[in-house]
Amino acid sequence: MSRLLRTALVQQKGFGDYKTVTAATCEKIRQAVQKGAKLVVLQELHTGPYFCQTEATDQFDRAEAIPGGASCQLFGDLAKELGVVLVTSLFERRAPGLYHNTAVVFEADGSIAGIYRKMHIPDDPGFYEKFYFTPGDLGFKPIETSVGKLGILICWDQWYPEAARLMALAGAEILIYPTAIGWDPADNDDEKQRQRDSWILAQRAHGISNGLPVVAVNRVGYEPSPDKHATGIDFWGSSFVSGPQGELLAEAAIDTEELLIVDIDLTRSEDVRRIWPFLRDRRIDAYQDILRRYID
Amino acid sequence: MSRLLRTALVQQKGFGDYKTVTAATCEKIRQAVQKGAKLVVLQELHTGPYFCQTEATDQFDRAEAIPGGASCQLFGDLAKELGVVLVTSLFERRAPGLYHNTAVVFEADGSIAGIYRKMHIPDDPGFYEKFYFTPGDLGFKPIETSVGKLGILICWDQWYPEAARLMALAGAEILIYPTAIGWDPADNDDEKQRQRDSWILAQRAHGISNGLPVVAVNRVGYEPSPDKHATGIDFWGSSFVSGPQGELLAEAAIDTEELLIVDIDLTRSEDVRRIWPFLRDRRIDAYQDILRRYID
């Protein structure tokens, strides 16, 4: 018997003030629940613009306490009202001068089921995340909810097979990636296509290696940089869901907002792992050097 | 300045006696070198049929000493004659009752540059490899050759991100997968497509995670099983080369023999790693549990 989990991915334009953006998000969550979603996943740092395009200390004002901050209150209340499990992505103020990029998962009763602090932090021109986010210190632990064990990872984590593997080994039933990735408008079309293809492919492959479905939710639309000399970021949307053989189950548009609703069959993972028993044959006796920076 | 390595992939039907099959292989290698190839990669266990479809002790007669066996002599001599680096995949008889699935890399002077013993050994209906092959004990070490450091892995290894990562950390410049993978003819078309797509995607993703080109060489064509009740294997070919962003550079047919020749730009890896510096941000402080079978 299959165990279907109706899952909603909210792909949004994030450029706007907190009130406007979160109101739009809440409206999408309501629509998703009306359509039967039991799990709703939001994009990375969904309460406003992607503020890491420059390094500016006043951006830390956006951060909030977890629990206790305004967004925790807002989304916790909504999860409770609608009876839905909600994966949010917030800017956490843990202490003065200590901030994290944190996913907060709300149970359907409004309580916090668990949090995940982004472990791998990027730093590229236009993505100055090392300035803002202290690397996570909670490790790779799935969050137990009423709809299943959720392996939440965030954006840059999606390039690391180690992260997906650790979530799978710890019993995750789905890998979930709130994301903010986009193009430098100055890049040419070939480079843009390679980047987007890679992003989709790398995550589908995590599903394959671990026999798990993958949910990736990305921002969409252009966001200018506060730096007038910078080109801004054109977030490429393309939120998607893939199955435990990496098969694409649904994919959102590249350039428009979308509410993607997908029934994920959580029983298929064990079927696939029986024909492809990768976990059986891992050479854990020979992986020690994975813990090294480089083997030189 | 780019550093181009002209690489040949020999995708063959392997069903036939040793003499016929190896003669055909040698002819393909000659053709490849005539076309300028400096590196030639052969498919898994290319000297005859895929003999693991049943468990039969007399199949061990196919195994040979490395060095010293007939194939080592044959391919070593050919590598020397043609001045080409050759990646072969042989059935190694290490001691009576101790056998490995071993890639032997010949330097352009005919010497053995190094060997890799398949680390992950599958066992599925029709692929009874655990009966034949002792898991490798040489670890994941690239083989240094005159054309670069080759990260040789074999077939089932291709499903393990750990294997690719360890090769990359040890300095591999290309990931190379001799392979024997095919369909159960009894499976339906959807399942067949999912399996083939997964196979391509998982390997391209290893290239992405590690910023490396990938060369995968697979058998092609139907091979019946010695077991009259079994359906045999329809090897799906589809040998391919991808670049360090996972971009597909060339792909062979699903159902026919093919000699695929591709210029691989070995300088592109560093360019890609500069924009996607995944190795910089690995959380080696948090990967310890990768060494566990399961986290329970």
CSV table of C-alpha atoms in Angstrom, one decimal, chain A residues 118-124 130 135-137 139-140 156 159-163 165-166 168-172 191 194-202 204-206 208-209 236 245-247 268 273-296, chain B residues 118-124 130 135-137 139-140 156 159-163 165-166 168-172 191 194-202 204-206 208-209 236 245-247 268 273-296:
chain,number,residue,atom,x,y,z
A,118,LYS,CA,22.8,25.5,7.5
A,119,MET,CA,26.1,23.7,7.7
A,120,HIS,CA,27.8,24.6,4.5
A,121,ILE,CA,28.1,28.4,4.0
A,122,PRO,CA,29.0,29.8,0.5
A,123,ASP,CA,30.8,33.0,-0.3
A,124,ASP,CA,30.9,34.2,-3.8
A,130,LYS,CA,30.1,33.9,5.3
A,135,PRO,CA,28.1,27.6,10.1
A,136,GLY,CA,25.6,25.4,11.7
A,137,ASP,CA,26.5,23.3,14.8
A,139,GLY,CA,24.9,18.5,12.4
A,140,PHE,CA,22.8,16.6,9.9
A,156,TRP,CA,24.8,25.4,-0.6
A,159,TRP,CA,26.3,20.4,-3.5
A,160,TYR,CA,27.6,18.1,-0.8
A,161,PRO,CA,26.8,14.4,-1.1
A,162,GLU,CA,28.1,14.0,2.5
A,163,ALA,CA,25.1,16.0,3.8
A,165,ARG,CA,24.2,10.7,2.9
A,166,LEU,CA,24.3,11.7,6.6
A,168,ALA,CA,19.8,9.3,4.9
A,169,LEU,CA,21.9,7.3,7.4
A,170,ALA,CA,20.0,9.1,10.2
A,171,GLY,CA,16.7,7.9,8.8
A,172,ALA,CA,15.4,10.8,6.7
A,191,GLU,CA,26.9,29.0,-18.7
A,194,ARG,CA,25.0,24.5,-17.3
A,195,GLN,CA,24.5,26.0,-13.9
A,196,ARG,CA,20.8,25.3,-13.7
A,197,ASP,CA,21.2,21.8,-15.1
A,198,SER,CA,23.9,21.1,-12.6
A,199,TRP,CA,21.8,22.3,-9.7
A,200,ILE,CA,18.9,20.0,-10.6
A,201,LEU,CA,21.1,17.1,-11.5
A,202,ALA,CA,23.2,17.2,-8.3
A,204,ARG,CA,18.3,14.4,-8.1
A,205,ALA,CA,21.5,12.4,-7.7
A,206,HIS,CA,21.4,12.7,-3.9
A,208,ILE,CA,19.5,8.3,-6.2
A,209,SER,CA,22.5,7.6,-4.0
A,236,TRP,CA,16.0,30.7,-11.6
A,245,GLN,CA,15.5,6.8,-8.6
A,246,GLY,CA,16.0,10.5,-9.3
A,247,GLU,CA,13.0,10.6,-11.6
A,268,ARG,CA,8.6,3.8,-3.0
A,273,ARG,CA,16.4,0.3,-2.1
A,274,ARG,CA,15.5,-3.4,-2.5
A,275,ILE,CA,16.5,-3.4,-6.1
A,276,TRP,CA,19.4,-0.9,-5.6
A,277,PRO,CA,20.7,-1.8,-2.1
A,278,PHE,CA,23.5,0.8,-2.1
A,279,LEU,CA,23.4,1.1,1.7
A,280,ARG,CA,24.2,-2.6,2.0
A,281,ASP,CA,27.5,-2.3,0.2
A,282,ARG,CA,29.1,0.9,1.5
A,283,ARG,CA,32.8,0.4,2.3
A,284,ILE,CA,32.8,2.1,5.6
A,285,ASP,CA,36.1,0.4,6.4
A,286,ALA,CA,37.7,2.5,3.5
A,287,TYR,CA,36.0,5.9,3.8
A,288,GLN,CA,38.2,7.3,6.6
A,289,ASP,CA,39.9,9.9,4.4
A,290,ILE,CA,36.5,11.6,3.7
A,291,LEU,CA,37.3,13.3,7.0
A,292,ARG,CA,40.4,15.0,5.6
A,293,ARG,CA,40.5,18.3,3.8
A,294,TYR,CA,42.7,16.9,1.0
A,295,ILE,CA,44.8,13.8,0.8
A,296,ASP,CA,48.3,15.2,0.2
B,118,LYS,CA,36.7,-2.8,-7.5
B,119,MET,CA,35.7,-1.7,-4.0
B,120,HIS,CA,31.9,-2.0,-4.0
B,121,ILE,CA,30.7,-5.4,-5.1
B,122,PRO,CA,27.0,-5.8,-6.1
B,123,ASP,CA,24.9,-8.9,-5.9
B,124,ASP,CA,21.5,-8.9,-7.7
B,130,LYS,CA,29.8,-11.3,-4.6
B,135,PRO,CA,36.1,-6.6,-2.4
B,136,GLY,CA,39.1,-4.5,-3.3
B,137,ASP,CA,41.7,-3.7,-0.6
B,139,GLY,CA,41.4,1.8,-1.5
B,140,PHE,CA,40.6,4.8,-3.7
B,156,TRP,CA,28.8,-0.5,-8.9
B,159,TRP,CA,26.6,4.7,-7.2
B,160,TYR,CA,28.8,5.8,-4.3
B,161,PRO,CA,29.6,9.5,-3.9
B,162,GLU,CA,32.2,8.5,-1.3
B,163,ALA,CA,34.3,6.7,-3.9
B,165,ARG,CA,35.0,12.1,-3.4
B,166,LEU,CA,38.0,10.1,-2.2
B,168,ALA,CA,39.0,13.7,-6.0
B,169,LEU,CA,40.6,14.4,-2.6
B,170,ALA,CA,43.5,12.2,-3.6
B,171,GLY,CA,44.1,14.4,-6.7
B,172,ALA,CA,42.3,12.6,-9.5
B,191,GLU,CA,11.5,1.3,-15.4
B,194,ARG,CA,14.4,5.5,-15.0
B,195,GLN,CA,17.4,3.1,-14.6
B,196,ARG,CA,19.4,4.4,-17.5
B,197,ASP,CA,18.7,8.0,-16.6
B,198,SER,CA,19.7,7.4,-13.0
B,199,TRP,CA,22.9,5.8,-14.1
B,200,ILE,CA,23.9,8.7,-16.3
B,201,LEU,CA,22.8,11.3,-13.8
B,202,ALA,CA,24.5,9.8,-10.7
B,204,ARG,CA,27.5,13.3,-14.0
B,205,ALA,CA,26.7,14.4,-10.4
B,206,HIS,CA,30.0,12.9,-9.2
B,208,ILE,CA,29.7,18.2,-10.4
B,209,SER,CA,30.4,17.5,-6.7
B,236,TRP,CA,22.3,-0.4,-22.5
B,245,GLN,CA,29.9,21.1,-14.3
B,246,GLY,CA,28.2,17.8,-15.2
B,247,GLU,CA,27.6,19.0,-18.8
B,268,ARG,CA,38.5,23.5,-17.1
B,273,ARG,CA,36.3,24.9,-9.0
B,274,ARG,CA,37.1,28.6,-8.7
B,275,ILE,CA,33.5,29.6,-9.2
B,276,TRP,CA,32.1,26.6,-7.3
B,277,PRO,CA,34.6,26.0,-4.5
B,278,PHE,CA,32.9,23.0,-3.0
B,279,LEU,CA,36.1,21.6,-1.6
B,280,ARG,CA,36.7,24.8,0.4
B,281,ASP,CA,33.6,24.5,2.4
B,282,ARG,CA,33.4,20.8,3.3
B,283,ARG,CA,32.4,20.3,7.0
B,284,ILE,CA,35.0,17.7,7.7
B,285,ASP,CA,34.4,18.4,11.4
B,286,ALA,CA,30.8,17.0,11.0
B,287,TYR,CA,31.2,14.0,8.7
B,288,GLN,CA,32.3,11.4,11.2
B,289,ASP,CA,29.1,9.4,11.0
B,290,ILE,CA,29.8,8.7,7.3
B,291,LEU,CA,31.9,5.9,8.7
B,292,ARG,CA,28.9,4.2,10.3
B,293,ARG,CA,26.7,1.7,8.6
B,294,TYR,CA,23.6,3.4,9.8
B,295,ILE,CA,22.9,6.0,12.5
B,296,ASP,CA,20.6,4.2,14.9
